[in-house]
PDB file of C-alpha atoms and ligand atoms in Angstrom:
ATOM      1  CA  UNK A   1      80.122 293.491 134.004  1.00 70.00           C
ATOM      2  CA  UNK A   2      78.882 291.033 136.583  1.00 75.00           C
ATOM      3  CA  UNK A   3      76.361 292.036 138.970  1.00 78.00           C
ATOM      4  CA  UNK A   4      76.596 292.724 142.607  1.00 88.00           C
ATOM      5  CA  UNK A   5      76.683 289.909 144.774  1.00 96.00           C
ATOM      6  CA  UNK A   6      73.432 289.053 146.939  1.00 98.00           C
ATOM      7  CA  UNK A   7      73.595 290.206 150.289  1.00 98.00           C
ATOM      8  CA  UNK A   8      71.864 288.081 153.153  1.00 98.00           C
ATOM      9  CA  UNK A   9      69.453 289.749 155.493  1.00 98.00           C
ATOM     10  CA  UNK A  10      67.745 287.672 157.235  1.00 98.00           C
ATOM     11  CA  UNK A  11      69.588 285.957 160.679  1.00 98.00           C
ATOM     12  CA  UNK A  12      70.228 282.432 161.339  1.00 97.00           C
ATOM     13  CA  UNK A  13      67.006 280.351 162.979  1.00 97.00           C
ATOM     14  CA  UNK A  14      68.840 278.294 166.077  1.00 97.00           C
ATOM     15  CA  UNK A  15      67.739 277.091 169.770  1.00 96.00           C
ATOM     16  CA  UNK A  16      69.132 279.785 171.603  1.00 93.00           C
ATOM     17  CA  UNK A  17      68.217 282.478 169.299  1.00 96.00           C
ATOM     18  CA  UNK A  18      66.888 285.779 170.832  1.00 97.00           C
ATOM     19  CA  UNK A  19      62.736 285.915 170.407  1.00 97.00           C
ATOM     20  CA  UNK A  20      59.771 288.097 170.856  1.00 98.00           C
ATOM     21  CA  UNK A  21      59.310 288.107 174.729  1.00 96.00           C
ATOM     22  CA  UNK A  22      55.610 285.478 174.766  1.00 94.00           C
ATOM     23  CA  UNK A  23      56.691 283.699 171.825  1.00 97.00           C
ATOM     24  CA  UNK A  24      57.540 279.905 172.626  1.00 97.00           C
ATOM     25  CA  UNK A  25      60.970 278.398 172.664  1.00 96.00           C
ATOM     26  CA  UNK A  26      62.857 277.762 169.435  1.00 97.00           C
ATOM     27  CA  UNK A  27      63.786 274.087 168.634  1.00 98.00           C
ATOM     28  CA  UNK A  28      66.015 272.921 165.859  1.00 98.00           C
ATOM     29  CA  UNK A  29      66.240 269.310 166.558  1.00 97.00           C
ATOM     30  CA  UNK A  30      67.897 266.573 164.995  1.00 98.00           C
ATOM     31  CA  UNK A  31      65.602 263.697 164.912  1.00 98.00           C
ATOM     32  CA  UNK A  32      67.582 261.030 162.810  1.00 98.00           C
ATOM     33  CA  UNK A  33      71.004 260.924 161.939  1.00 98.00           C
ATOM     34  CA  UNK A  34      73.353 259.184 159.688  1.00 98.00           C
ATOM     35  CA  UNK A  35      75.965 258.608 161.578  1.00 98.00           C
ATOM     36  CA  UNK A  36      73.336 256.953 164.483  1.00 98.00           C
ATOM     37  CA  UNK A  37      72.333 254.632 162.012  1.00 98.00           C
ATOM     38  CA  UNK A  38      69.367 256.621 160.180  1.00 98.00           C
ATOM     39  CA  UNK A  39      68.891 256.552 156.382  1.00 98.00           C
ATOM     40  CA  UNK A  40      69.101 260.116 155.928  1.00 98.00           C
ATOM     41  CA  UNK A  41      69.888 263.428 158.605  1.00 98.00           C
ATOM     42  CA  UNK A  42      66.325 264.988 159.866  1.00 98.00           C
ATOM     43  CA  UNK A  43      65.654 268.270 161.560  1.00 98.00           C
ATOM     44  CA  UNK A  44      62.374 269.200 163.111  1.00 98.00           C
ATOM     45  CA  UNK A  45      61.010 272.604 163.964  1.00 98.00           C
ATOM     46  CA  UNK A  46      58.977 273.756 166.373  1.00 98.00           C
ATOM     47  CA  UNK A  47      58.832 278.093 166.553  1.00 98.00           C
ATOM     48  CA  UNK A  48      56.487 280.981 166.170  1.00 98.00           C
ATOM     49  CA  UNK A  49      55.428 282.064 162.574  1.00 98.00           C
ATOM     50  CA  UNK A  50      56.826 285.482 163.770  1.00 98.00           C
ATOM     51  CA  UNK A  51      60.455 283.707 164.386  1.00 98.00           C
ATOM     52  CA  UNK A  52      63.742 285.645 163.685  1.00 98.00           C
ATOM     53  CA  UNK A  53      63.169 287.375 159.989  1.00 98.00           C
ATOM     54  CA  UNK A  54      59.830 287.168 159.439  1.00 98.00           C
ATOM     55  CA  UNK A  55      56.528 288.528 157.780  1.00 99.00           C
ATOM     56  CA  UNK A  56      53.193 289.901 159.593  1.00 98.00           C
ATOM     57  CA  UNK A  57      50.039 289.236 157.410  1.00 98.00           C
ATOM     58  CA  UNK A  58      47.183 292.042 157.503  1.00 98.00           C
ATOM     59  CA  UNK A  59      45.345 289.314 160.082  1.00 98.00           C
ATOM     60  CA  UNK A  60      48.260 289.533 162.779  1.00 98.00           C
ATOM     61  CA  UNK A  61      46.242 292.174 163.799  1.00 98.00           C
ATOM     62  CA  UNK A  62      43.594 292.259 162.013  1.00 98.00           C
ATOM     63  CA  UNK A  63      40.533 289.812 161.805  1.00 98.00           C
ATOM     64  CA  UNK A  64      38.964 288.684 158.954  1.00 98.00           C
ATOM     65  CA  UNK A  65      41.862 290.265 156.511  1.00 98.00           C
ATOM     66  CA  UNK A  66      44.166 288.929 154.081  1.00 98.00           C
ATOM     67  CA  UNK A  67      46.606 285.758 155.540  1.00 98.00           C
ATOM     68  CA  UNK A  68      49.882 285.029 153.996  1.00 98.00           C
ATOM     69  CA  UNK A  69      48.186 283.145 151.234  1.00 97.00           C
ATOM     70  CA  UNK A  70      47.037 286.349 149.451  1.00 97.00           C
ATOM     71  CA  UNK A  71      51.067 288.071 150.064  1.00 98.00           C
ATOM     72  CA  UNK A  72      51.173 289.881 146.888  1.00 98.00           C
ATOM     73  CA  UNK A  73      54.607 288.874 144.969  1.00 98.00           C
ATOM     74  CA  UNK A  74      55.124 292.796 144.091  1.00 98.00           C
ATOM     75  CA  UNK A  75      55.358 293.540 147.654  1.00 98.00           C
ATOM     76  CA  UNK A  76      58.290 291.579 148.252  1.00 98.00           C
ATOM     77  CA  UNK A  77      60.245 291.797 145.061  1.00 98.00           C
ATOM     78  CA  UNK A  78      61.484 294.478 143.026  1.00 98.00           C
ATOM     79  CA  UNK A  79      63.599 297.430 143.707  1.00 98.00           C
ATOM     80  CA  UNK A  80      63.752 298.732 147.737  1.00 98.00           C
ATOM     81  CA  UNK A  81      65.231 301.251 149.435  1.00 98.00           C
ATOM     82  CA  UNK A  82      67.222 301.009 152.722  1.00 98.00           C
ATOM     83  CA  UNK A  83      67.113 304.458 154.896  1.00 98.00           C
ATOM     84  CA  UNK A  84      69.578 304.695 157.641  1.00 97.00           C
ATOM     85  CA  UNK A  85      67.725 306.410 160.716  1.00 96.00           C
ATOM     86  CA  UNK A  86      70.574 307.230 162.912  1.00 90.00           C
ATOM     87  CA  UNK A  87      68.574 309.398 165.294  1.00 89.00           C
ATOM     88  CA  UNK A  88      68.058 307.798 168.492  1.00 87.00           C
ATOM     89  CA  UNK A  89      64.593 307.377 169.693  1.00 91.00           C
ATOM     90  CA  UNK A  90      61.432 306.694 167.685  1.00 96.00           C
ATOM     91  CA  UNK A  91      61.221 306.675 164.073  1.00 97.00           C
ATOM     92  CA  UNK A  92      59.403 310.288 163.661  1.00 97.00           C
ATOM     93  CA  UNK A  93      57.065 311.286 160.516  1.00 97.00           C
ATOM     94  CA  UNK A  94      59.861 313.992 160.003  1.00 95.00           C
ATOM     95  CA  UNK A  95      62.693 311.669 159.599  1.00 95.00           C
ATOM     96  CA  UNK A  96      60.671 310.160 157.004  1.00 96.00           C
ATOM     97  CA  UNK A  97      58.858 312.831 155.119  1.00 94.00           C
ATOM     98  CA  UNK A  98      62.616 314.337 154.782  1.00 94.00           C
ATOM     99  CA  UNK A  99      63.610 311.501 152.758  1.00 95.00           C
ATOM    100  CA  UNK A 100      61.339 311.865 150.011  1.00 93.00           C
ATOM    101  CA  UNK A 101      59.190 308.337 150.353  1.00 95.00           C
ATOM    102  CA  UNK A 102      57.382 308.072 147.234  1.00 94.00           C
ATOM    103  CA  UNK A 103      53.499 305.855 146.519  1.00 96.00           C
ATOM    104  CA  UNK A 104      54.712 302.594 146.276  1.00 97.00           C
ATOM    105  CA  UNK A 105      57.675 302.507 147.734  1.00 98.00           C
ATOM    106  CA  UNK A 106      59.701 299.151 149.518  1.00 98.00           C
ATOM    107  CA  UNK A 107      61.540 300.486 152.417  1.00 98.00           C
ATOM    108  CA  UNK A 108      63.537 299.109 154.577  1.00 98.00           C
ATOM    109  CA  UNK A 109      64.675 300.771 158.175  1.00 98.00           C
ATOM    110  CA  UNK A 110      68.196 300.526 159.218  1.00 98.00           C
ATOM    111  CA  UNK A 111      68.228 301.792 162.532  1.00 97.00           C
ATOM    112  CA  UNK A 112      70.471 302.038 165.561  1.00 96.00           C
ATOM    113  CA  UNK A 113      69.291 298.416 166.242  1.00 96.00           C
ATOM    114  CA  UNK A 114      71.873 297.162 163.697  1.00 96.00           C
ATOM    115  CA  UNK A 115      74.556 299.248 166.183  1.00 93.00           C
ATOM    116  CA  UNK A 116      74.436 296.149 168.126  1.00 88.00           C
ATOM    117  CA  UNK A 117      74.444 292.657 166.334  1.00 91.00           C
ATOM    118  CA  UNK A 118      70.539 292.725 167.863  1.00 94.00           C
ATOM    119  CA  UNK A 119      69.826 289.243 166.892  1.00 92.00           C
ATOM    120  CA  UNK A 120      72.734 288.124 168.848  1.00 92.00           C
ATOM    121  CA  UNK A 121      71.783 290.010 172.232  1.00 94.00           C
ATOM    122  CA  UNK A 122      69.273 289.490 175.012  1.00 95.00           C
ATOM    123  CA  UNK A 123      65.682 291.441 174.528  1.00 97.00           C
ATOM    124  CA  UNK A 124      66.496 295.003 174.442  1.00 96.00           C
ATOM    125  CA  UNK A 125      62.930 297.029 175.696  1.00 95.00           C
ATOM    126  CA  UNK A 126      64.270 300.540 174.275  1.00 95.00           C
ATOM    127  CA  UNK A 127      65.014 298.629 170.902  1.00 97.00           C
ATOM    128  CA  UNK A 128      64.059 301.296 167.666  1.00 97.00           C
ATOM    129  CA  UNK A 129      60.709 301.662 166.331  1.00 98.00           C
ATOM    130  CA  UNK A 130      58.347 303.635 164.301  1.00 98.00           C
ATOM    131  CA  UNK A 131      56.311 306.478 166.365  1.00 98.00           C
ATOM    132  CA  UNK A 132      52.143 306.342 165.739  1.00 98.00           C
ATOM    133  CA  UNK A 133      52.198 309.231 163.481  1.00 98.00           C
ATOM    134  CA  UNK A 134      55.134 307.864 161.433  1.00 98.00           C
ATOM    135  CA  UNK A 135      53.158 304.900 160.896  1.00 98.00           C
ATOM    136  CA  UNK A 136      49.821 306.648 160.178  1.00 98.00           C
ATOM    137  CA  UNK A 137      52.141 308.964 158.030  1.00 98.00           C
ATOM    138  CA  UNK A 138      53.341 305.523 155.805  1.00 98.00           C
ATOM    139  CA  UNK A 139      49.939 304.532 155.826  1.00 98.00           C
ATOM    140  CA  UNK A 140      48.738 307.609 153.558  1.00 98.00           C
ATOM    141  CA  UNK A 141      52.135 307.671 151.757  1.00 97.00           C
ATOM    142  CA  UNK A 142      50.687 304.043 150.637  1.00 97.00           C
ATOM    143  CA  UNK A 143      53.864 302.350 150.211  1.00 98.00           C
ATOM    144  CA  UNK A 144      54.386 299.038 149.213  1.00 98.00           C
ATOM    145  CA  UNK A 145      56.414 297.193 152.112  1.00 98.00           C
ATOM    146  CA  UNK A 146      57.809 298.596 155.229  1.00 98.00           C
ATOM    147  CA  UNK A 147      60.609 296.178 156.766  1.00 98.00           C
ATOM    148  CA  UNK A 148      62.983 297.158 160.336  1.00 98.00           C
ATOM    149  CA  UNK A 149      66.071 295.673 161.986  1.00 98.00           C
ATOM    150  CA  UNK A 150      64.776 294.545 164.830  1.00 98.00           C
ATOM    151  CA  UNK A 151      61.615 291.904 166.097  1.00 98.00           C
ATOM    152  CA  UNK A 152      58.728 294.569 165.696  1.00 98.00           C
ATOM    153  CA  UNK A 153      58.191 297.532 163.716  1.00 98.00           C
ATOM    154  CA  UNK A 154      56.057 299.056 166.378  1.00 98.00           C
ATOM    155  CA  UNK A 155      57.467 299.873 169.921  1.00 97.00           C
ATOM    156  CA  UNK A 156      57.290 296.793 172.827  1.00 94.00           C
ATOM    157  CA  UNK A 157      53.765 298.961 174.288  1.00 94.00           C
ATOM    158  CA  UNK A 158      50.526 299.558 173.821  1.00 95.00           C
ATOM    159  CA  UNK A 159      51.464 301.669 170.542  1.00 97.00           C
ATOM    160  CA  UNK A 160      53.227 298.943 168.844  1.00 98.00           C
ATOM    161  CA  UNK A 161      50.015 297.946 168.751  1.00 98.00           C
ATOM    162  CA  UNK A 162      48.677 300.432 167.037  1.00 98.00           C
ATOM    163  CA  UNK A 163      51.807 301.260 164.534  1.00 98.00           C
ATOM    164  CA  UNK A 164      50.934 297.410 163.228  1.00 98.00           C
ATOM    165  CA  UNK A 165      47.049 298.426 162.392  1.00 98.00           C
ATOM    166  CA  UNK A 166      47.683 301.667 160.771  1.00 98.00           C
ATOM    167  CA  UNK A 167      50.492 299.706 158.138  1.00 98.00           C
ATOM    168  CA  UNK A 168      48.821 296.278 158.221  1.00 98.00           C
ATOM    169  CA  UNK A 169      45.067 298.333 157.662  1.00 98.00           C
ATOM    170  CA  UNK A 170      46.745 300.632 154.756  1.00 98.00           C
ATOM    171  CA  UNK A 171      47.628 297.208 153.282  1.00 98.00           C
ATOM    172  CA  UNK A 172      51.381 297.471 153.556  1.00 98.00           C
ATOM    173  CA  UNK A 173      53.171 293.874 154.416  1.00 98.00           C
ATOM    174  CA  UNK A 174      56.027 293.791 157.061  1.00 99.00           C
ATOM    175  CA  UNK A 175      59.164 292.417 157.137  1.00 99.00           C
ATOM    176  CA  UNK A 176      60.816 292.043 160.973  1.00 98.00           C
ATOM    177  CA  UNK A 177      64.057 290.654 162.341  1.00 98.00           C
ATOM    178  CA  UNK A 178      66.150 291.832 159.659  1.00 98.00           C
ATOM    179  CA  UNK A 179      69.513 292.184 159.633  1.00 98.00           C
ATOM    180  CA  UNK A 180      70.526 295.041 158.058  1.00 98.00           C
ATOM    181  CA  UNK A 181      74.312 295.533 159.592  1.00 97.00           C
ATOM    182  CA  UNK A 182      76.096 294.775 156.232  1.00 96.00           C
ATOM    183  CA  UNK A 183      74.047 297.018 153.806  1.00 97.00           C
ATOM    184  CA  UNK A 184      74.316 301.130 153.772  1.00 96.00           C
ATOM    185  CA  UNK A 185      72.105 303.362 152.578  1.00 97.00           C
ATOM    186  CA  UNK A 186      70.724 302.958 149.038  1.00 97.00           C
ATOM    187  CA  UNK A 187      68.621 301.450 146.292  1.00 98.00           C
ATOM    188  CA  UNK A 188      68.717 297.751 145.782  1.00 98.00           C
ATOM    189  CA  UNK A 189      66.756 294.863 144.413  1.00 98.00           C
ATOM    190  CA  UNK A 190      64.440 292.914 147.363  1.00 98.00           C
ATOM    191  CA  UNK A 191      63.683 289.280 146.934  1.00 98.00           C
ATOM    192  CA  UNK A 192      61.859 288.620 150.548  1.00 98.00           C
ATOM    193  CA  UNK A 193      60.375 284.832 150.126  1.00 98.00           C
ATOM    194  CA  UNK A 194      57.527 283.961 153.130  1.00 98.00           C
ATOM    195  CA  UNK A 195      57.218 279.973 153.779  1.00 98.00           C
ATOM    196  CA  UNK A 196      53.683 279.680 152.366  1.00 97.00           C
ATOM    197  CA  UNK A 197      52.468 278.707 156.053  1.00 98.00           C
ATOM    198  CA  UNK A 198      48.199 277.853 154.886  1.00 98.00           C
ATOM    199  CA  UNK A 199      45.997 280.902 156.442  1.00 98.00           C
ATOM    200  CA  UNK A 200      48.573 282.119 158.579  1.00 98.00           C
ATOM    201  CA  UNK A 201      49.214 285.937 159.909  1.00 98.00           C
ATOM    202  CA  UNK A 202      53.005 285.512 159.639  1.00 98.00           C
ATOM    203  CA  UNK A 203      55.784 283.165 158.426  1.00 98.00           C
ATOM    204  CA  UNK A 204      59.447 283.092 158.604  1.00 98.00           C
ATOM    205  CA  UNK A 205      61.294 284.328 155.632  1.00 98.00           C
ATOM    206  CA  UNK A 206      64.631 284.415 153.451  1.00 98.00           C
ATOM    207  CA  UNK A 207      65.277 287.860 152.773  1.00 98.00           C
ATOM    208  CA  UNK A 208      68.310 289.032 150.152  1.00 98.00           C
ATOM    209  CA  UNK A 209      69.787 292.517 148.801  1.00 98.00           C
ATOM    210  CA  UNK A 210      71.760 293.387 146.115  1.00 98.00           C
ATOM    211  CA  UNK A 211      72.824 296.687 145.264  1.00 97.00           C
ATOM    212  CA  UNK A 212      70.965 298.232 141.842  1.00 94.00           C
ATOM    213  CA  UNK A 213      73.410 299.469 139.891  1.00 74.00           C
ATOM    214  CA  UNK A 214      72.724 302.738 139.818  1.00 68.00           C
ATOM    215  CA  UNK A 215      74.124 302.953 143.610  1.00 62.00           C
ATOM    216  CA  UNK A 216      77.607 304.200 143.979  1.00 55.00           C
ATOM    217  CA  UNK A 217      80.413 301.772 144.761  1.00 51.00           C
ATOM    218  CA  UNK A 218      78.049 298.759 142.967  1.00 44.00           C
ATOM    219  CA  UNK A 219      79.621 298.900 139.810  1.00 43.00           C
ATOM    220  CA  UNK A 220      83.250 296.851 139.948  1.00 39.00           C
TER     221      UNK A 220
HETATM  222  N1  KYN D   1      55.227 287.369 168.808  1.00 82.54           N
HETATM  223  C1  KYN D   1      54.263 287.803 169.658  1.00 82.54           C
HETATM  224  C2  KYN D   1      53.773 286.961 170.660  1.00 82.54           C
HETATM  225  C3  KYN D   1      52.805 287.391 171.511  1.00 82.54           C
HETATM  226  C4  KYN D   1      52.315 288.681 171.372  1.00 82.54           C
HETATM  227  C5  KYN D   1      52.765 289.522 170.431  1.00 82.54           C
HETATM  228  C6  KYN D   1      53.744 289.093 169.552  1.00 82.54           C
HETATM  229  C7  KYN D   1      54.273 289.982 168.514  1.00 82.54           C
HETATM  230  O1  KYN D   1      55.053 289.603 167.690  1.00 82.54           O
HETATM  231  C8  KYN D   1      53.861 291.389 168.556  1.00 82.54           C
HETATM  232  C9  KYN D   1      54.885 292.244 167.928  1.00 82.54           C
HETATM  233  N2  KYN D   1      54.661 293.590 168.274  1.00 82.54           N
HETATM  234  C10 KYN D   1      54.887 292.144 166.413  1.00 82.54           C
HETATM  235  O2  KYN D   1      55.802 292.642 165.811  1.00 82.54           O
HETATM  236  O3  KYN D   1      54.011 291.621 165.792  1.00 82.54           O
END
């Protein structure tokens, strides 16, 4: 029996692409070119670490802690579990504690965000996010990785702030800018792999599903 296919979830990196409003422009530029005469075709990058599907390190928010260098491999691969939140509004600790999150856990948050192709929109303010106490609720449930479908787990104020130091402080690594349109509900196999940017508090990443086989509908 061959296994599911791989599903990709993170979104294309491009010029135009939409970003975190502060961040600096993307550019994906073609420096040398075959066809111009070059020995080989050349791209150069210039974005934020925090770019389209992406990691936050402990020391995005919080000084002095752990960079991407010390991302432990655990926390981004091994079995994960997408929840659909379909409520709209924030993410509350009830819509959580309801689904049974268990020590250890890798979840990943499909919310209304993926309603909407998100990556391929302008900024939306009112985009989903986890509430303070949903955070703070993850934080003691210790899991192992917390990743959402949109450019910040925490809401665009004040308290999205806050949501970051609760999960970042209880040691759980982020995943952002996913793009969870194509995947339902379920338990699949994470492989989530950071660029290993040198003391940074974020880095762009490749992020892929694949259904476990355990989930209904995997098996063909
Ligand atoms: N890219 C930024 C540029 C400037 C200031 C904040 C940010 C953030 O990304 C914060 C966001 N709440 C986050 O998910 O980390």
């Amino acid at each position: 029996m061959e296994p599911a296919d791989w599903i990709d979830i993170s979104v294309p990196i491009h010029d135009a692409m939409l970003r975190w409003p502060g961040d600096p422009a993307v550019q994906v530029q073609r420096t040398h070119t075959i066809e111009h005469g070059d020995e080989v075709n050349l791209t150069q990058l210039s974005m934020s670490a925090h770019t389209g599907t992406h990691m936050d390190a402990p020391l995005h928010y919080l000084p002095g802690t752990a960079s991407m260098d010390a991302l432990p491999f655990t926390a981004i691969i091994g079995p994960a579990r997408v929840l659909t939140v379909a409520a709209p509004g924030p993410i509350s600790q009830h819509m959580l504690e309801s689904a049974g999150i268990q020590v250890g856990e890798r979840v990943l948050l499909k919310t209304r965000n993926s309603d909407h192709s998100w990556s391929k929109r302008a900024f939306n303010p009112r985009f989903t996010a986890l509430s303070l106490e949903a955070a703070r609720w993850l934080a003691r449930q210790r899991i192992r990785l917390l990743g959402i479908d949109y450019l910040s787990v925490g809401p665009g104020n004040e308290e999205g702030a806050e949501v970051h130091r609760a999960l970042l402080g209880a040691g759980i690594w982020i995943i952002e800018g996913l793009d969870l349109s194509a995947v339902k509900s379920g338990p699949y196999e994470l492989i989530c792999l950071p660029l290993r940017l040198a003391g940074a508090e974020g880095a762009p990443a490749r992020a892929l599903l694949r259904p476990l086989a355990t989930q209904e509908g995997a098996e063909r």
